[in-house]
PDB file of C-alpha atoms in Angstrom:
ATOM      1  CA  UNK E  41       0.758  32.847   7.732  1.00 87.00           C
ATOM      2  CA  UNK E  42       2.829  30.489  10.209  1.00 89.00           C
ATOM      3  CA  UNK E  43       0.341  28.614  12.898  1.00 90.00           C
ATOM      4  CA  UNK E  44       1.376  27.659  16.230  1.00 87.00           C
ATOM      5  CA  UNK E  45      -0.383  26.446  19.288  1.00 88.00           C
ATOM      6  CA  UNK E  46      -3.545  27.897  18.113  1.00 92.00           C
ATOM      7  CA  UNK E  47      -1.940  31.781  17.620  1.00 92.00           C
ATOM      8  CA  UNK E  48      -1.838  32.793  13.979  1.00 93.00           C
ATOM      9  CA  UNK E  49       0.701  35.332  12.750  1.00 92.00           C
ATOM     10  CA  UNK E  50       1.455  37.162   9.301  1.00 93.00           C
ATOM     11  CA  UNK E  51       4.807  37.241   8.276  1.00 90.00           C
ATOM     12  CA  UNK E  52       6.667  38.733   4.933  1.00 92.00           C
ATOM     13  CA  UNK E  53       9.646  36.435   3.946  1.00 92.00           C
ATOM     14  CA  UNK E  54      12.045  37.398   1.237  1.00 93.00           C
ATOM     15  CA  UNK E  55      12.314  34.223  -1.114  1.00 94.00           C
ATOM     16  CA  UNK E  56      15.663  33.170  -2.893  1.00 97.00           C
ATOM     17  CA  UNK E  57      14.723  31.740  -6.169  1.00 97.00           C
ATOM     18  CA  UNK E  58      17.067  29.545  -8.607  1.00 97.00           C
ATOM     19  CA  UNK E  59      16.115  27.315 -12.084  1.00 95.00           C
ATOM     20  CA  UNK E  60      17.509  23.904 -11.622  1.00 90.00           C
ATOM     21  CA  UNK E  61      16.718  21.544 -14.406  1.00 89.00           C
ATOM     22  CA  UNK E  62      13.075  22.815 -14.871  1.00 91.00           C
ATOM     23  CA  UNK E  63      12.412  22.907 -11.154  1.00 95.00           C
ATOM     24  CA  UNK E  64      11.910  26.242  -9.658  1.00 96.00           C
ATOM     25  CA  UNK E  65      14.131  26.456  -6.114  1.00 97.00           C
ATOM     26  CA  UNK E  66      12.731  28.673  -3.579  1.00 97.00           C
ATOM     27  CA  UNK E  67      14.244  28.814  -0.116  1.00 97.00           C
ATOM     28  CA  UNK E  68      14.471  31.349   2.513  1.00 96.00           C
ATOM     29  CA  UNK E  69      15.263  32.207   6.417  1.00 96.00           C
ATOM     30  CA  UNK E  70      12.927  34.048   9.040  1.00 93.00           C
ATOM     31  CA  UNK E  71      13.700  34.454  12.822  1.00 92.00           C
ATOM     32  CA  UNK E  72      10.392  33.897  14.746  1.00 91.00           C
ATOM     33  CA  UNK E  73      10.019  34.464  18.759  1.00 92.00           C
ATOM     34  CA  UNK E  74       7.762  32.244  20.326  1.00 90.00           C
ATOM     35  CA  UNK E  75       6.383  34.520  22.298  1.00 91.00           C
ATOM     36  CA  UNK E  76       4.468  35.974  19.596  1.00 90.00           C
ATOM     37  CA  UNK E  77       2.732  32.735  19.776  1.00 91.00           C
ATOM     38  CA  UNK E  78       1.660  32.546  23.221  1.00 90.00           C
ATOM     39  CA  UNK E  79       4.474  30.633  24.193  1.00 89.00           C
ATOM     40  CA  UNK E  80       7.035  30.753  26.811  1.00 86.00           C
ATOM     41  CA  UNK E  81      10.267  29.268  26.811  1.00 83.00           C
ATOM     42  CA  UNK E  82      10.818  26.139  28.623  1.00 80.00           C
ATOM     43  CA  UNK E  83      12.961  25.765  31.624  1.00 81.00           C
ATOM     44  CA  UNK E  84      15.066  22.935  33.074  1.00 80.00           C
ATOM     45  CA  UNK E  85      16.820  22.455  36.151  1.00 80.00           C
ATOM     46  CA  UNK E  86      14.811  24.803  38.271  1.00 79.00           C
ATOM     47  CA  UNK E  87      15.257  27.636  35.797  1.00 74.00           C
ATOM     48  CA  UNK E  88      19.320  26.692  35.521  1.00 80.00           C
ATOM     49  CA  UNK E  89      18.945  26.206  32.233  1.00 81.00           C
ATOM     50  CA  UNK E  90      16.591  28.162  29.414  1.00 80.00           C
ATOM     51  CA  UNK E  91      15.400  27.402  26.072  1.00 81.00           C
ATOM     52  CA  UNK E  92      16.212  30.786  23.766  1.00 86.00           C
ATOM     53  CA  UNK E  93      12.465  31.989  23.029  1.00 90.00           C
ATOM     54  CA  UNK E  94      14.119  33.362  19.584  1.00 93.00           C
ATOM     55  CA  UNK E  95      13.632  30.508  16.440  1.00 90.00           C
ATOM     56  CA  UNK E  96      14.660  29.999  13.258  1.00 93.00           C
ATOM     57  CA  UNK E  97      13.044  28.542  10.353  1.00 92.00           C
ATOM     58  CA  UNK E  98      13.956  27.788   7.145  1.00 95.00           C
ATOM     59  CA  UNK E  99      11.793  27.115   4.186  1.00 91.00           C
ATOM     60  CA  UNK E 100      12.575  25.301   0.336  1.00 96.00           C
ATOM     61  CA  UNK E 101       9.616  24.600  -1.839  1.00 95.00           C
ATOM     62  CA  UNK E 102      10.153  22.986  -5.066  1.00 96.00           C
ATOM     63  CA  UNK E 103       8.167  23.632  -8.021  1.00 95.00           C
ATOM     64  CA  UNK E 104       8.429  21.522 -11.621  1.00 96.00           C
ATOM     65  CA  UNK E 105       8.497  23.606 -14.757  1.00 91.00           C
ATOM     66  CA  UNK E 106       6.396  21.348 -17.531  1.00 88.00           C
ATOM     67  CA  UNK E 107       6.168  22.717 -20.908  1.00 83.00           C
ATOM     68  CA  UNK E 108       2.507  22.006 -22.481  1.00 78.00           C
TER      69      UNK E 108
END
């Protein structure tokens, strides 16, 4: 679930994992549009210039491996 201004969306992400050293790697790449959100995108310059509404975000979450 990604928040943003309030709007709350489900998303599926395909995670990249790797073993490093006993830490678990994950990473991965989604394309969000802020629309979805609510959102418009901004304009400058009396509309001359325009944010793209299209975003990308990248995650990496690290995880240590401890034996017991």
């Amino acid at each position: 679930m990604i928040e943003m201004a309030g709007e709350k969306q489900f998303y599926t992400v395909n995670l990249n994992n790797k073993l490093n050293n006993n830490k678990l790697i994950s990473t991965a790449t989604m394309d969000l549009c802020i629309t979805d959100f609510g959102l418009e995108a901004p304009e400058k310059f009396f509309g001359m210039v325009k944010v793209n509404e299209n975003i990308e975000v990248e995650f990496r979450i690290e995880m240590n491996i401890y034996d017991k």
